[in-house]
Amino acid sequence: MDYDARIDAALNRLHEEGRYRVFIDIERQKGAFPRALWRRPDGSTREVTIWCGNDYLGMGQHPHVLEAMHAALDATGAGSGGTRNISGTTVYHKALEAEIADLHQKEAALVFTSAYIANDATLSTLPQLFPGLVILSDELNHASMIQGIRHGRCEKHIFRHNDVAHLRELLEGLDPEAPKLIAFESVYSMDGDFGPIEEILDLADEFNALTYIDEVHAVGMYGPRGGGVAERDGLMHRIDIINGTLGKAFGVMGGYIAASARMVDAIRSYAPGFIFTTSLPPAVAAGAAASIRHLKTDPHLREIHQTQARVLKTRLRALGLPLIDHGSHIVPVHVGDPVKCKMLSDRLLEDHGIYVQPINFPTVPRGTERLRFTPSPVHGPDEMDRLIAALDTLWSQCALNRADLTG
């Protein structure tokens, strides 16, 4: 067996299909976001504007967050020193979980090293707590949810994306006495569409099913205090488990679940992905808590963010670019070809100092390759003007379709 040849063949397939992923070396600079330094492979640097970051509100640069992190670092040092069970639980972790529980109006919360791990660990553990559990999962759920369900090795059914009628059909075919859980998202990050939360909750009540919602792309940005779409719609109290991230709108790192004290205690006690993982550094926990605390009282930042998204969509639509618009803050522009998608990304970076990563298979289905823009409150008018002008020029040069895909 020539192992190196097999590796080379696997990598060559990615190159040939135009979906080999290239890491862009970005050096963020405090106070300058969304501008950053791009470190080229030859060692030279160029200032670029990031248009694809998940620091949606710029909280990774916010003074309150940085002050809290500096204070915790000076007080405690760098790492946590262990897992949560073995010396790795500090006052900062407890304070962060209290802030999260309060944000979602739940009895308790549990912090993980990422939202991916939170999804994987929780969804794979639930079948242990409820023998015979059947999980019903939206077909476009995030890879971390799919992985967690797979690791749980329980019966599962996939319902068509946002298709409540199909979900009902699946529920009707199950044993009424079997424990059931419906897993779905509030904002699906590739198209930016919303899940039908209330309709799913109504079905869960009717069929006595638990509910698990991923609010990763919504926490901090929707609702009066940033609790997500479920808070915006007044539905948080009806959801059993809420998953969220600290690495997007909150600008730091980590993930979590919020639920009843009993549920959190059970996941804490049974989930290997929690038990055997070193806990977040205290400085990270302190920064995340400060960010959540601030965003609970800053609806104006959320309003600016939504305005920026609407402005960018309006301007893209005016150019006739194939915009996918479902009303959220996520702004995908359809390209439909992996090679052209990568070429557009490269040209934007090299020629215009604009960084937006191509989104190709397997993140999205083949034929739906796209550029996904994430406008923020700190993207100024000049930066948006440059983006619009660059896209207009490149779309014409590449003879790409300008038909609108809205809806």
Coordinates of C-alpha atoms in Angstrom, one line a residue:
M1 CA 0.0 0.0 0.0
D2 CA 1.4 3.4 -1.1
Y3 CA -0.1 5.6 1.6
D4 CA 1.4 8.8 0.3
A5 CA 0.0 8.1 -3.2
R6 CA -3.5 7.7 -1.7
I7 CA -3.2 11.0 0.1
D8 CA -2.0 12.7 -3.0
A9 CA -4.9 11.3 -5.0
A10 CA -7.4 12.5 -2.4
L11 CA -6.0 16.0 -2.4
N12 CA -5.7 16.1 -6.2
R13 CA -9.5 15.3 -6.5
L14 CA -10.2 18.4 -4.4
H15 CA -8.0 20.6 -6.7
E16 CA -9.5 19.2 -9.8
E17 CA -13.0 19.9 -8.6
G18 CA -12.1 23.4 -7.6
R19 CA -12.9 23.0 -3.9
Y20 CA -9.5 22.6 -2.3
R21 CA -9.6 24.9 0.7
V22 CA -6.9 27.6 1.1
F23 CA -6.3 29.2 4.4
I24 CA -6.0 33.0 4.1
D25 CA -3.5 34.2 6.7
I26 CA -5.2 37.1 8.4
E27 CA -3.9 39.3 11.2
R28 CA -6.7 41.2 12.9
Q29 CA -5.7 44.5 14.5
K30 CA -7.3 45.8 17.6
G31 CA -9.6 48.7 16.9
A32 CA -9.3 48.3 13.1
F33 CA -11.9 45.6 12.4
P34 CA -13.2 44.9 9.7
R35 CA -9.8 45.8 8.3
A36 CA -7.0 43.4 8.8
L37 CA -3.6 42.5 7.4
W38 CA -3.3 39.7 4.8
R39 CA 0.0 38.0 5.0
R40 CA 0.8 36.6 1.6
P41 CA 2.7 33.4 1.1
D42 CA 5.7 35.4 -0.1
G43 CA 5.9 37.2 3.3
S44 CA 4.5 40.6 2.1
T45 CA 1.4 42.1 3.6
R46 CA -1.6 44.0 2.4
E47 CA -4.5 45.6 4.2
V48 CA -7.8 44.0 3.4
T49 CA -11.5 44.3 4.5
I50 CA -13.0 41.1 5.9
W51 CA -16.5 40.5 4.5
C52 CA -17.0 36.9 5.6
G53 CA -16.2 36.9 9.3
N54 CA -18.6 35.6 12.0
D55 CA -17.7 38.3 14.5
Y56 CA -21.1 39.7 13.4
L57 CA -21.3 42.7 15.7
G58 CA -17.6 43.4 16.2
M59 CA -17.7 42.4 19.8
G60 CA -14.3 40.7 19.5
Q61 CA -12.9 44.3 19.5
H62 CA -15.3 45.8 22.1
P63 CA -13.6 47.6 25.0
H64 CA -15.8 45.9 27.6
V65 CA -14.8 42.4 26.3
L66 CA -11.1 43.2 26.2
E67 CA -11.1 44.8 29.6
A68 CA -12.8 41.7 31.1
M69 CA -10.3 39.4 29.4
H70 CA -7.3 41.4 30.5
A71 CA -8.5 41.5 34.1
A72 CA -9.1 37.8 34.2
L73 CA -5.7 37.0 32.5
D74 CA -3.9 39.2 35.0
A75 CA -5.8 37.7 37.9
T76 CA -5.6 34.0 37.0
G77 CA -3.0 33.4 34.2
A78 CA -3.5 31.7 30.9
G79 CA -5.2 28.3 31.1
S80 CA -8.0 26.8 33.3
G81 CA -5.8 24.0 34.5
G82 CA -8.0 21.0 33.8
T83 CA -11.4 19.6 32.9
R84 CA -14.5 21.1 34.6
N85 CA -14.5 18.1 37.0
I86 CA -10.8 18.3 37.8
S87 CA -9.8 21.8 38.8
G88 CA -11.1 23.5 35.7
T89 CA -14.2 25.1 37.1
T90 CA -13.6 28.7 38.1
V91 CA -15.8 31.7 39.2
Y92 CA -15.5 32.9 35.6
H93 CA -17.1 29.7 34.2
K94 CA -19.9 29.8 36.7
A95 CA -20.5 33.5 36.0
L96 CA -20.6 32.8 32.3
E97 CA -23.1 30.0 32.7
A98 CA -25.3 32.2 34.9
E99 CA -25.3 34.9 32.2
I100 CA -26.3 32.4 29.5
A101 CA -29.1 30.9 31.6
D102 CA -30.4 34.4 32.2
L103 CA -30.1 35.3 28.5
H104 CA -32.3 32.3 27.6
Q105 CA -34.5 32.4 30.7
K106 CA -33.6 28.8 31.6
E107 CA -32.7 27.3 34.9
A108 CA -29.2 26.4 33.9
A109 CA -26.5 26.4 31.2
L110 CA -23.4 24.4 30.3
V111 CA -20.4 25.8 28.5
F112 CA -18.4 23.7 26.0
T113 CA -15.2 24.5 24.1
S114 CA -17.3 25.1 20.9
A115 CA -20.9 25.0 19.7
Y116 CA -19.9 22.1 17.5
I117 CA -18.8 20.1 20.5
A118 CA -21.9 21.3 22.4
N119 CA -24.2 19.9 19.6
D120 CA -22.2 16.7 19.2
A121 CA -21.9 15.9 22.9
T122 CA -25.5 16.8 23.8
L123 CA -27.2 15.0 20.9
S124 CA -25.1 11.9 21.2
T125 CA -25.8 11.7 25.0
L126 CA -29.6 12.2 24.9
P127 CA -30.2 8.6 23.7
Q128 CA -28.4 7.4 26.8
L129 CA -30.8 9.4 29.0
F130 CA -33.9 8.3 27.0
P131 CA -33.5 4.7 25.9
G132 CA -35.4 4.2 22.6
L133 CA -35.2 7.8 21.7
V134 CA -36.2 8.8 18.2
I135 CA -34.6 11.9 16.8
L136 CA -36.3 13.9 13.9
S137 CA -33.8 16.2 12.2
D138 CA -34.1 18.9 9.6
E139 CA -32.2 17.8 6.5
L140 CA -30.2 21.0 6.4
N141 CA -29.1 20.9 10.1
H142 CA -25.5 21.8 10.7
A143 CA -22.8 19.1 10.4
S144 CA -22.3 19.1 14.2
M145 CA -25.9 18.2 14.8
I146 CA -25.7 15.4 12.2
Q147 CA -22.6 14.1 13.8
G148 CA -24.1 14.1 17.3
I149 CA -27.2 12.3 16.1
R150 CA -25.0 9.7 14.3
H151 CA -22.9 9.2 17.4
G152 CA -26.0 8.7 19.5
R153 CA -26.8 5.5 17.4
C154 CA -30.5 5.9 17.9
E155 CA -33.4 5.7 15.5
K156 CA -33.5 8.9 13.4
H157 CA -35.7 10.4 10.7
I158 CA -34.8 13.3 8.4
F159 CA -37.6 15.7 7.5
R160 CA -37.5 17.9 4.4
H161 CA -36.1 21.3 5.1
N162 CA -38.6 23.4 7.0
D163 CA -41.4 21.1 5.9
V164 CA -43.8 20.9 8.8
A165 CA -46.2 18.7 6.9
H166 CA -43.4 16.1 6.4
L167 CA -42.4 16.3 10.0
R168 CA -46.0 15.6 11.0
E169 CA -46.2 12.6 8.7
L170 CA -43.0 11.2 10.3
L171 CA -44.3 11.8 13.8
E172 CA -47.6 10.1 13.0
G173 CA -45.7 7.0 11.9
L174 CA -43.9 6.6 15.3
D175 CA -44.8 4.7 18.4
P176 CA -46.8 7.2 20.5
E177 CA -45.0 5.9 23.6
A178 CA -41.5 6.3 22.2
P179 CA -39.4 9.2 23.5
K180 CA -38.9 11.7 20.7
L181 CA -36.8 14.8 20.0
I182 CA -37.1 17.3 17.1
A183 CA -33.7 19.0 16.2
F184 CA -33.7 22.1 14.1
E185 CA -32.1 25.5 13.7
S186 CA -33.5 29.1 14.0
V187 CA -31.3 30.6 11.2
Y188 CA -29.7 28.3 8.6
S189 CA -26.4 29.8 7.8
M190 CA -25.9 29.0 4.2
D191 CA -29.2 30.4 2.8
G192 CA -30.0 32.6 5.7
D193 CA -33.6 31.3 6.1
F194 CA -35.5 30.9 9.3
G195 CA -36.9 27.7 10.8
P196 CA -40.6 27.5 11.4
I197 CA -40.1 27.5 15.2
E198 CA -43.7 28.0 16.4
E199 CA -45.1 25.3 14.0
I200 CA -42.5 22.8 15.1
L201 CA -43.2 23.5 18.8
D202 CA -46.9 23.0 18.2
L203 CA -46.1 19.6 16.7
A204 CA -43.8 18.8 19.6
D205 CA -46.6 19.6 22.1
E206 CA -49.1 17.5 20.1
F207 CA -46.8 14.4 19.9
N208 CA -45.1 14.8 23.3
A209 CA -41.6 15.4 21.8
L210 CA -38.6 17.3 23.2
T211 CA -37.2 20.1 21.2
Y212 CA -33.6 21.1 20.5
I213 CA -32.8 24.3 18.6
D214 CA -29.5 25.5 17.3
E215 CA -29.4 29.4 17.6
V216 CA -25.8 29.7 16.7
H217 CA -26.3 32.3 14.0
A218 CA -29.0 34.2 16.0
V219 CA -27.8 34.6 19.6
G220 CA -26.7 38.2 20.3
M221 CA -28.4 39.4 17.1
Y222 CA -32.2 38.8 17.5
G223 CA -34.6 39.4 20.4
P224 CA -34.8 42.3 22.8
R225 CA -31.8 41.1 24.8
G226 CA -30.0 39.0 22.1
G227 CA -31.5 35.7 23.1
G228 CA -32.1 34.7 19.5
V229 CA -35.0 34.2 17.1
A230 CA -36.9 32.3 19.8
E231 CA -36.7 35.2 22.1
R232 CA -37.7 37.6 19.3
D233 CA -40.8 35.5 18.7
G234 CA -41.6 34.9 22.4
L235 CA -41.0 31.2 22.2
M236 CA -37.9 30.5 24.4
H237 CA -40.0 29.1 27.3
R238 CA -41.4 26.4 25.0
I239 CA -38.0 25.0 23.9
D240 CA -36.4 22.3 25.9
I241 CA -32.7 22.7 24.9
I242 CA -31.1 25.8 23.3
N243 CA -27.7 25.6 21.7
G244 CA -25.6 28.7 21.1
T245 CA -22.1 29.9 20.4
L246 CA -19.8 32.4 22.0
G247 CA -17.7 32.7 18.9
K248 CA -19.9 34.6 16.5
A249 CA -22.0 37.6 17.7
F250 CA -20.4 37.4 21.1
G251 CA -17.0 37.7 19.5
V252 CA -15.0 35.3 21.7
M253 CA -14.9 31.4 21.7
G254 CA -16.9 28.5 23.0
G255 CA -20.4 27.0 22.8
Y256 CA -23.2 26.1 25.2
I257 CA -26.6 24.6 25.9
A258 CA -29.3 26.2 28.1
A259 CA -32.1 24.0 29.5
S260 CA -33.7 22.9 32.8
A261 CA -31.3 22.3 35.7
R262 CA -32.2 18.6 35.5
M263 CA -31.3 18.3 31.8
V264 CA -28.1 20.3 32.2
D265 CA -27.0 18.1 35.2
A266 CA -27.6 15.0 33.2
I267 CA -25.6 16.2 30.2
R268 CA -22.9 17.4 32.5
S269 CA -22.7 13.9 34.1
Y270 CA -22.9 11.7 31.0
A271 CA -21.5 13.5 28.0
P272 CA -17.9 12.5 27.2
G273 CA -17.4 15.6 25.1
F274 CA -17.9 17.6 28.2
I275 CA -16.4 15.4 30.9
F276 CA -13.0 14.7 29.2
T277 CA -12.3 18.2 27.7
T278 CA -10.1 20.9 29.2
S279 CA -12.4 23.9 30.1
L280 CA -12.2 27.3 28.4
P281 CA -9.4 29.6 29.7
P282 CA -10.8 31.9 32.4
A283 CA -10.0 35.0 30.3
V284 CA -12.1 33.6 27.5
A285 CA -15.0 32.9 29.8
A286 CA -14.7 36.4 31.3
G287 CA -14.8 38.0 27.9
A288 CA -17.8 36.0 26.8
A289 CA -19.7 36.9 29.9
A290 CA -18.9 40.6 29.4
S291 CA -20.0 40.4 25.8
I292 CA -23.4 38.7 26.7
R293 CA -23.9 41.2 29.5
H294 CA -23.3 44.1 27.2
L295 CA -25.5 42.9 24.3
K296 CA -28.4 42.3 26.7
T297 CA -28.6 46.1 27.0
D298 CA -27.5 47.2 23.5
P299 CA -30.4 46.7 21.0
H300 CA -29.1 49.7 19.0
L301 CA -26.1 47.6 17.8
R302 CA -28.5 44.8 16.7
E303 CA -30.6 47.4 14.8
I304 CA -27.5 48.8 13.0
H305 CA -26.5 45.3 12.0
Q306 CA -29.9 44.5 10.5
T307 CA -29.8 47.9 8.7
Q308 CA -26.4 47.1 7.2
A309 CA -27.7 43.8 5.9
R310 CA -30.7 45.4 4.3
V311 CA -28.6 48.1 2.6
L312 CA -26.1 45.5 1.2
K313 CA -29.0 43.4 -0.1
T314 CA -30.6 46.4 -1.7
R315 CA -27.4 47.4 -3.5
L316 CA -26.7 43.9 -4.7
R317 CA -30.2 43.5 -6.0
A318 CA -29.9 46.8 -7.8
L319 CA -26.9 45.3 -9.7
G320 CA -29.1 42.3 -10.6
L321 CA -26.7 39.9 -8.8
P322 CA -28.3 36.5 -7.9
L323 CA -29.0 37.2 -4.2
I324 CA -30.5 34.7 -1.9
D325 CA -32.6 36.7 0.5
H326 CA -34.8 35.1 3.3
G327 CA -34.8 38.2 5.5
S328 CA -31.9 37.4 7.8
H329 CA -28.6 39.1 8.3
I330 CA -26.8 36.5 6.1
V331 CA -26.2 37.6 2.5
P332 CA -25.4 34.8 0.1
V333 CA -24.7 35.5 -3.6
H334 CA -25.1 32.5 -5.9
V335 CA -22.3 31.5 -8.2
G336 CA -23.1 27.9 -9.0
D337 CA -19.6 26.8 -10.0
P338 CA -16.8 25.9 -7.6
V339 CA -14.0 27.0 -10.0
K340 CA -15.6 30.4 -10.7
C341 CA -16.5 30.8 -7.0
K342 CA -12.8 30.4 -6.1
M343 CA -11.7 32.6 -8.9
L344 CA -14.1 35.4 -7.8
S345 CA -12.8 35.1 -4.2
D346 CA -9.1 35.2 -5.4
R347 CA -9.8 38.3 -7.6
L348 CA -11.6 40.1 -4.9
L349 CA -8.7 39.6 -2.6
E350 CA -5.8 40.2 -5.0
D351 CA -7.3 43.0 -7.0
H352 CA -9.5 44.8 -4.6
G353 CA -8.3 43.9 -1.0
I354 CA -11.7 42.3 -0.2
Y355 CA -11.7 39.0 1.6
V356 CA -14.7 36.7 1.2
Q357 CA -14.2 33.0 1.3
P358 CA -15.8 30.8 -1.4
I359 CA -18.5 28.4 0.0
N360 CA -18.3 25.1 -1.9
F361 CA -19.4 21.4 -1.5
P362 CA -19.7 19.7 1.0
T363 CA -20.7 22.8 2.9
V364 CA -23.4 23.5 0.3
P365 CA -24.8 21.1 -2.4
R366 CA -23.0 21.0 -5.7
G367 CA -24.3 23.6 -8.1
T368 CA -25.1 26.0 -5.3
E369 CA -21.6 27.3 -4.7
R370 CA -21.7 30.9 -3.4
L371 CA -20.0 33.9 -1.9
R372 CA -21.5 34.6 1.5
F373 CA -21.2 38.1 2.9
T374 CA -21.6 39.0 6.6
P375 CA -22.0 42.8 6.9
S376 CA -21.5 44.2 10.4
P377 CA -22.1 47.5 12.2
V378 CA -18.4 48.4 11.7
H379 CA -18.4 48.1 7.9
G380 CA -18.5 51.7 6.8
P381 CA -20.0 53.3 3.6
D382 CA -16.6 53.5 1.8
E383 CA -16.0 49.8 2.4
M384 CA -19.5 48.9 1.1
D385 CA -19.0 51.2 -2.0
R386 CA -15.7 49.3 -2.8
L387 CA -17.4 45.9 -2.4
I388 CA -20.3 46.8 -4.7
A389 CA -18.0 48.3 -7.3
A390 CA -15.7 45.3 -7.3
L391 CA -18.5 42.8 -7.6
D392 CA -20.1 44.7 -10.4
T393 CA -16.8 44.7 -12.3
L394 CA -16.0 41.1 -11.7
W395 CA -19.5 39.8 -12.5
S396 CA -19.3 41.4 -15.9
Q397 CA -15.7 40.3 -16.5
C398 CA -16.6 36.7 -15.7
A399 CA -19.9 36.9 -17.7
L400 CA -21.9 35.5 -14.7
N401 CA -25.7 35.3 -14.4
R402 CA -27.4 38.4 -12.9
A403 CA -30.8 36.8 -12.4
D404 CA -32.3 37.2 -8.9
L405 CA -32.8 34.1 -6.8
T406 CA -34.7 35.8 -4.0
G407 CA -37.1 33.8 -2.0

